[in-house]
């Protein structure tokens, strides 16, 4: 596997943990974190300046979708691995 992919996997899971900590410390609610992720997703989906293929757009949205799933799991008190989240994102796409 490409080293950059491994680094991104680590970064995404680190961000998921940071989002959990932010919610646990009540700096932001899980709903507010989800709203911020949804805002980012919407901005990417509406970006007409770059003519991206569907696959490229899905690749850009992938980390956002993983973080959204991690947030849902956090709300339920559950956890998952990166592979679990990746499989779920694949099923949603």
Short mmCIF file of N, CA, C and O in Angstrom, two decimals:
data_model
loop_
_atom_site.label_atom_id
_atom_site.label_comp_id
_atom_site.label_asym_id
_atom_site.label_seq_id
_atom_site.Cartn_x
_atom_site.Cartn_y
_atom_site.Cartn_z
N UNK A 1 0.85 -1.17 0.00
CA UNK A 1 0.00 0.00 0.00
C UNK A 1 0.90 1.24 0.00
O UNK A 1 1.94 1.27 0.62
N UNK A 2 0.46 2.24 -0.68
CA UNK A 2 1.16 3.51 -0.76
C UNK A 2 1.31 4.12 0.63
O UNK A 2 0.35 4.17 1.41
N UNK A 3 2.50 4.61 0.95
CA UNK A 3 2.75 5.22 2.26
C UNK A 3 1.81 6.39 2.53
O UNK A 3 1.34 6.56 3.66
N UNK A 4 1.49 7.18 1.51
CA UNK A 4 0.58 8.31 1.69
C UNK A 4 -0.79 7.82 2.13
O UNK A 4 -1.44 8.47 2.98
N UNK A 5 -1.24 6.70 1.61
CA UNK A 5 -2.54 6.15 2.02
C UNK A 5 -2.52 5.76 3.50
O UNK A 5 -3.49 5.99 4.21
N UNK A 6 -1.42 5.18 3.93
CA UNK A 6 -1.30 4.81 5.34
C UNK A 6 -1.30 6.04 6.22
O UNK A 6 -1.93 6.06 7.30
N UNK A 7 -0.63 7.08 5.78
CA UNK A 7 -0.60 8.33 6.55
C UNK A 7 -2.00 8.94 6.62
O UNK A 7 -2.41 9.44 7.67
N UNK A 8 -2.75 8.89 5.53
CA UNK A 8 -4.11 9.42 5.52
C UNK A 8 -5.01 8.61 6.45
O UNK A 8 -5.86 9.18 7.14
N UNK A 9 -4.84 7.30 6.46
CA UNK A 9 -5.62 6.47 7.37
C UNK A 9 -5.39 6.91 8.82
O UNK A 9 -6.34 7.06 9.59
N UNK A 10 -4.12 7.11 9.16
CA UNK A 10 -3.80 7.55 10.52
C UNK A 10 -4.37 8.92 10.82
O UNK A 10 -4.91 9.16 11.91
N UNK A 11 -4.28 9.82 9.87
CA UNK A 11 -4.78 11.18 10.05
C UNK A 11 -6.30 11.19 10.23
O UNK A 11 -6.84 11.88 11.11
N UNK A 12 -6.99 10.41 9.43
CA UNK A 12 -8.46 10.36 9.52
C UNK A 12 -8.88 9.81 10.88
O UNK A 12 -9.78 10.34 11.54
N UNK A 13 -8.24 8.74 11.33
CA UNK A 13 -8.60 8.16 12.63
C UNK A 13 -8.22 9.11 13.77
O UNK A 13 -8.93 9.19 14.76
N UNK A 14 -7.12 9.84 13.61
CA UNK A 14 -6.76 10.84 14.62
C UNK A 14 -7.82 11.93 14.69
O UNK A 14 -8.21 12.36 15.78
N UNK A 15 -8.29 12.38 13.54
CA UNK A 15 -9.33 13.41 13.52
C UNK A 15 -10.62 12.89 14.15
O UNK A 15 -11.32 13.64 14.85
N UNK A 16 -10.93 11.63 13.93
CA UNK A 16 -12.12 11.04 14.56
C UNK A 16 -11.98 11.08 16.08
O UNK A 16 -12.94 11.43 16.79
N UNK A 17 -10.80 10.77 16.58
CA UNK A 17 -10.57 10.82 18.03
C UNK A 17 -10.63 12.24 18.56
O UNK A 17 -11.16 12.49 19.65
N UNK A 18 -10.11 13.18 17.78
CA UNK A 18 -10.17 14.59 18.19
C UNK A 18 -11.62 15.07 18.23
O UNK A 18 -12.02 15.77 19.17
N UNK A 19 -12.40 14.68 17.25
CA UNK A 19 -13.83 15.05 17.24
C UNK A 19 -14.53 14.47 18.47
O UNK A 19 -15.36 15.15 19.09
N UNK A 20 -14.20 13.23 18.83
CA UNK A 20 -14.78 12.63 20.04
C UNK A 20 -14.39 13.44 21.28
O UNK A 20 -15.22 13.70 22.14
N UNK A 21 -13.12 13.82 21.36
CA UNK A 21 -12.66 14.59 22.52
C UNK A 21 -13.35 15.94 22.59
O UNK A 21 -13.72 16.40 23.68
N UNK A 22 -13.52 16.58 21.46
CA UNK A 22 -14.21 17.88 21.42
C UNK A 22 -15.64 17.74 21.92
O UNK A 22 -16.13 18.57 22.69
N UNK A 23 -16.30 16.67 21.48
CA UNK A 23 -17.68 16.44 21.92
C UNK A 23 -17.72 16.06 23.40
O UNK A 23 -18.58 16.55 24.15
N UNK A 24 -16.78 15.21 23.83
CA UNK A 24 -16.75 14.80 25.24
C UNK A 24 -16.50 15.98 26.17
O UNK A 24 -17.04 16.03 27.28
N UNK A 25 -15.69 16.93 25.75
CA UNK A 25 -15.41 18.12 26.56
C UNK A 25 -16.49 19.19 26.39
O UNK A 25 -16.39 20.26 26.96
N UNK A 26 -17.47 18.89 25.57
CA UNK A 26 -18.60 19.78 25.31
C UNK A 26 -18.17 21.13 24.74
O UNK A 26 -18.79 22.15 25.01
N UNK A 27 -17.09 21.11 23.95
CA UNK A 27 -16.68 22.32 23.24
C UNK A 27 -17.60 22.53 22.04
O UNK A 27 -17.91 23.67 21.68
N UNK A 28 -17.98 21.44 21.42
CA UNK A 28 -19.00 21.41 20.36
C UNK A 28 -19.84 20.17 20.61
O UNK A 28 -19.34 19.17 21.12
N UNK A 29 -21.10 20.23 20.22
CA UNK A 29 -21.92 19.03 20.31
C UNK A 29 -21.60 18.14 19.11
O UNK A 29 -21.04 18.59 18.10
N UNK A 30 -21.98 16.89 19.22
CA UNK A 30 -21.80 15.98 18.07
C UNK A 30 -22.61 16.48 16.87
O UNK A 30 -22.19 16.35 15.73
N UNK A 31 -23.74 17.09 17.15
CA UNK A 31 -24.55 17.66 16.08
C UNK A 31 -23.85 18.81 15.38
O UNK A 31 -23.93 18.95 14.16
N UNK A 32 -23.15 19.64 16.15
CA UNK A 32 -22.40 20.75 15.56
C UNK A 32 -21.22 20.25 14.73
O UNK A 32 -20.92 20.79 13.66
N UNK A 33 -20.56 19.21 15.22
CA UNK A 33 -19.46 18.63 14.46
C UNK A 33 -20.00 18.03 13.16
O UNK A 33 -19.43 18.24 12.09
N UNK A 34 -21.11 17.32 13.25
CA UNK A 34 -21.72 16.74 12.05
C UNK A 34 -22.15 17.82 11.07
O UNK A 34 -22.00 17.67 9.86
N UNK A 35 -22.69 18.93 11.60
CA UNK A 35 -23.09 20.04 10.73
C UNK A 35 -21.89 20.62 9.99
O UNK A 35 -21.98 20.94 8.80
N UNK A 36 -20.75 20.73 10.68
CA UNK A 36 -19.54 21.24 10.03
C UNK A 36 -19.06 20.28 8.94
O UNK A 36 -18.67 20.72 7.84
N UNK A 37 -19.12 18.99 9.21
CA UNK A 37 -18.73 18.00 8.19
C UNK A 37 -19.70 18.03 7.01
O UNK A 37 -19.27 17.93 5.86
N UNK A 38 -20.98 18.18 7.30
CA UNK A 38 -21.98 18.26 6.23
C UNK A 38 -21.76 19.50 5.37
O UNK A 38 -21.93 19.47 4.15
N UNK A 39 -21.38 20.60 6.01
CA UNK A 39 -21.09 21.84 5.29
C UNK A 39 -19.90 21.63 4.34
O UNK A 39 -19.93 22.07 3.19
N UNK A 40 -18.88 20.96 4.82
CA UNK A 40 -17.72 20.67 3.97
C UNK A 40 -18.11 19.77 2.81
O UNK A 40 -17.70 19.99 1.66
N UNK A 41 -18.92 18.76 3.09
CA UNK A 41 -19.38 17.85 2.04
C UNK A 41 -20.18 18.60 0.98
O UNK A 41 -19.97 18.41 -0.21
N UNK A 42 -21.07 19.45 1.43
CA UNK A 42 -21.90 20.21 0.50
C UNK A 42 -21.04 21.13 -0.38
O UNK A 42 -21.29 21.24 -1.59
N UNK A 43 -20.04 21.76 0.20
CA UNK A 43 -19.16 22.65 -0.56
C UNK A 43 -18.43 21.88 -1.66
O UNK A 43 -18.29 22.37 -2.78
N UNK A 44 -17.99 20.67 -1.35
CA UNK A 44 -17.32 19.85 -2.36
C UNK A 44 -18.30 19.42 -3.45
O UNK A 44 -17.99 19.49 -4.63
N UNK A 45 -19.49 19.02 -3.05
CA UNK A 45 -20.48 18.56 -4.02
C UNK A 45 -20.95 19.67 -4.94
O UNK A 45 -21.31 19.43 -6.09
N UNK A 46 -20.92 20.91 -4.45
CA UNK A 46 -21.40 22.04 -5.25
C UNK A 46 -20.28 22.77 -5.99
O UNK A 46 -20.54 23.74 -6.69
N UNK A 47 -19.05 22.32 -5.85
CA UNK A 47 -17.91 22.98 -6.49
C UNK A 47 -17.93 22.72 -7.99
O UNK A 47 -17.67 21.62 -8.46
N UNK A 48 -18.27 23.76 -8.75
CA UNK A 48 -18.32 23.65 -10.21
C UNK A 48 -17.04 24.13 -10.87
O UNK A 48 -16.88 24.02 -12.08
N UNK A 49 -16.12 24.70 -10.09
CA UNK A 49 -14.88 25.22 -10.66
C UNK A 49 -13.96 24.12 -11.14
O UNK A 49 -13.12 24.33 -12.00
N UNK A 50 -14.11 22.94 -10.58
CA UNK A 50 -13.26 21.82 -10.95
C UNK A 50 -14.14 20.71 -11.51
O UNK A 50 -15.03 20.23 -10.82
N UNK A 51 -13.88 20.35 -12.72
CA UNK A 51 -14.65 19.27 -13.33
C UNK A 51 -14.03 17.95 -12.91
O UNK A 51 -13.09 17.46 -13.53
N UNK A 52 -14.55 17.40 -11.84
CA UNK A 52 -14.04 16.17 -11.28
C UNK A 52 -14.87 14.99 -11.74
O UNK A 52 -16.09 15.09 -11.88
N UNK A 53 -14.21 13.87 -11.93
CA UNK A 53 -14.94 12.65 -12.23
C UNK A 53 -15.66 12.22 -10.95
O UNK A 53 -15.33 12.67 -9.85
N UNK A 54 -16.63 11.36 -11.11
CA UNK A 54 -17.34 10.84 -9.95
C UNK A 54 -16.41 10.15 -8.97
O UNK A 54 -16.54 10.29 -7.76
N UNK A 55 -15.43 9.42 -9.51
CA UNK A 55 -14.48 8.71 -8.66
C UNK A 55 -13.61 9.70 -7.88
O UNK A 55 -13.34 9.48 -6.69
N UNK A 56 -13.18 10.78 -8.53
CA UNK A 56 -12.37 11.78 -7.84
C UNK A 56 -13.17 12.49 -6.76
O UNK A 56 -12.67 12.75 -5.67
N UNK A 57 -14.42 12.81 -7.07
CA UNK A 57 -15.26 13.48 -6.08
C UNK A 57 -15.49 12.54 -4.88
O UNK A 57 -15.43 12.96 -3.73
N UNK A 58 -15.73 11.26 -5.15
CA UNK A 58 -15.93 10.28 -4.08
C UNK A 58 -14.67 10.17 -3.22
O UNK A 58 -14.75 10.05 -2.00
N UNK A 59 -13.50 10.24 -3.86
CA UNK A 59 -12.24 10.17 -3.12
C UNK A 59 -12.08 11.38 -2.20
O UNK A 59 -11.62 11.24 -1.06
N UNK A 60 -12.47 12.54 -2.67
CA UNK A 60 -12.38 13.75 -1.86
C UNK A 60 -13.35 13.67 -0.68
O UNK A 60 -13.05 14.09 0.44
N UNK A 61 -14.53 13.12 -0.92
CA UNK A 61 -15.55 13.04 0.12
C UNK A 61 -15.30 11.91 1.12
O UNK A 61 -15.85 11.93 2.23
N UNK A 62 -14.45 10.96 0.76
CA UNK A 62 -14.23 9.78 1.60
C UNK A 62 -13.87 10.14 3.05
O UNK A 62 -14.51 9.62 3.99
N UNK A 63 -12.87 10.99 3.32
CA UNK A 63 -12.54 11.25 4.72
C UNK A 63 -13.68 11.92 5.49
O UNK A 63 -13.88 11.64 6.67
N UNK A 64 -14.44 12.75 4.82
CA UNK A 64 -15.58 13.40 5.48
C UNK A 64 -16.60 12.35 5.87
O UNK A 64 -17.13 12.35 6.99
N UNK A 65 -16.87 11.42 4.96
CA UNK A 65 -17.85 10.37 5.24
C UNK A 65 -17.37 9.45 6.37
O UNK A 65 -18.17 9.02 7.20
N UNK A 66 -16.07 9.15 6.41
CA UNK A 66 -15.54 8.34 7.51
C UNK A 66 -15.75 9.07 8.83
O UNK A 66 -16.18 8.47 9.82
N UNK A 67 -15.44 10.36 8.86
CA UNK A 67 -15.61 11.13 10.09
C UNK A 67 -17.07 11.20 10.50
O UNK A 67 -17.39 11.16 11.70
N UNK A 68 -17.98 11.30 9.54
CA UNK A 68 -19.40 11.29 9.87
C UNK A 68 -19.82 9.96 10.49
O UNK A 68 -20.56 9.93 11.48
N UNK A 69 -19.34 8.86 9.91
CA UNK A 69 -19.66 7.55 10.46
C UNK A 69 -19.05 7.37 11.85
O UNK A 69 -19.69 6.79 12.73
N UNK A 70 -17.84 7.86 12.04
CA UNK A 70 -17.20 7.79 13.35
C UNK A 70 -18.00 8.59 14.38
O UNK A 70 -18.14 8.18 15.53
N UNK A 71 -18.54 9.73 13.95
CA UNK A 71 -19.38 10.53 14.83
C UNK A 71 -20.65 9.80 15.23
O UNK A 71 -21.06 9.83 16.39
N UNK A 72 -21.26 9.13 14.26
CA UNK A 72 -22.45 8.33 14.56
C UNK A 72 -22.13 7.22 15.55
O UNK A 72 -22.89 6.97 16.49
N UNK A 73 -21.00 6.57 15.34
CA UNK A 73 -20.58 5.50 16.25
C UNK A 73 -20.32 6.06 17.65
O UNK A 73 -20.70 5.44 18.65
N UNK A 74 -19.72 7.24 17.71
CA UNK A 74 -19.47 7.87 19.00
C UNK A 74 -20.74 8.20 19.75
O UNK A 74 -20.81 8.05 20.97
N UNK A 75 -21.75 8.65 19.02
CA UNK A 75 -23.05 8.94 19.64
C UNK A 75 -23.65 7.70 20.28
O UNK A 75 -24.32 7.76 21.30
N UNK A 76 -23.40 6.55 19.65
CA UNK A 76 -23.94 5.27 20.13
C UNK A 76 -23.02 4.60 21.14
O UNK A 76 -23.32 3.53 21.64
N UNK A 77 -21.86 5.23 21.40
CA UNK A 77 -20.90 4.64 22.32
C UNK A 77 -20.16 3.45 21.72
O UNK A 77 -19.65 2.61 22.43
N UNK A 78 -20.13 3.41 20.40
CA UNK A 78 -19.47 2.32 19.69
C UNK A 78 -18.16 2.81 19.09
O UNK A 78 -17.94 4.00 18.95
N UNK A 79 -17.34 1.91 18.72
CA UNK A 79 -16.11 2.24 18.01
C UNK A 79 -15.96 1.28 16.84
O UNK A 79 -16.63 0.26 16.78
N UNK A 80 -15.08 1.61 15.95
CA UNK A 80 -14.83 0.74 14.80
C UNK A 80 -13.42 1.01 14.30
O UNK A 80 -12.79 2.00 14.66
N UNK A 81 -12.96 0.14 13.46
CA UNK A 81 -11.64 0.32 12.84
C UNK A 81 -11.80 1.12 11.56
O UNK A 81 -12.91 1.28 11.03
N UNK A 82 -10.67 1.58 11.04
CA UNK A 82 -10.69 2.29 9.77
C UNK A 82 -11.30 1.40 8.69
O UNK A 82 -12.11 1.86 7.88
N UNK A 83 -10.92 0.13 8.69
CA UNK A 83 -11.45 -0.80 7.67
C UNK A 83 -12.97 -0.92 7.76
O UNK A 83 -13.65 -0.98 6.73
N UNK A 84 -13.49 -0.96 8.99
CA UNK A 84 -14.94 -1.02 9.16
C UNK A 84 -15.61 0.20 8.54
O UNK A 84 -16.61 0.09 7.82
N UNK A 85 -15.06 1.37 8.84
CA UNK A 85 -15.63 2.61 8.30
C UNK A 85 -15.51 2.64 6.78
O UNK A 85 -16.44 3.04 6.09
N UNK A 86 -14.37 2.22 6.25
CA UNK A 86 -14.15 2.23 4.80
C UNK A 86 -15.17 1.34 4.09
O UNK A 86 -15.72 1.71 3.05
N UNK A 87 -15.43 0.18 4.66
CA UNK A 87 -16.42 -0.73 4.07
C UNK A 87 -17.81 -0.07 4.07
O UNK A 87 -18.55 -0.17 3.10
N UNK A 88 -18.15 0.58 5.18
CA UNK A 88 -19.45 1.24 5.27
C UNK A 88 -19.58 2.38 4.29
O UNK A 88 -20.63 2.57 3.65
N UNK A 89 -18.50 3.16 4.12
CA UNK A 89 -18.53 4.26 3.14
C UNK A 89 -18.72 3.68 1.74
O UNK A 89 -19.49 4.21 0.94
N UNK A 90 -18.03 2.57 1.45
CA UNK A 90 -18.16 1.93 0.15
C UNK A 90 -19.59 1.48 -0.14
O UNK A 90 -20.06 1.59 -1.27
N UNK A 91 -20.27 1.02 0.87
CA UNK A 91 -21.66 0.58 0.70
C UNK A 91 -22.60 1.77 0.50
O UNK A 91 -23.63 1.65 -0.14
N UNK A 92 -22.24 2.93 1.08
CA UNK A 92 -23.08 4.11 0.95
C UNK A 92 -22.91 4.80 -0.40
O UNK A 92 -23.79 5.52 -0.84
N UNK A 93 -21.77 4.60 -1.02
CA UNK A 93 -21.46 5.31 -2.28
C UNK A 93 -22.11 4.65 -3.46
O UNK A 93 -22.43 3.55 -3.53
#
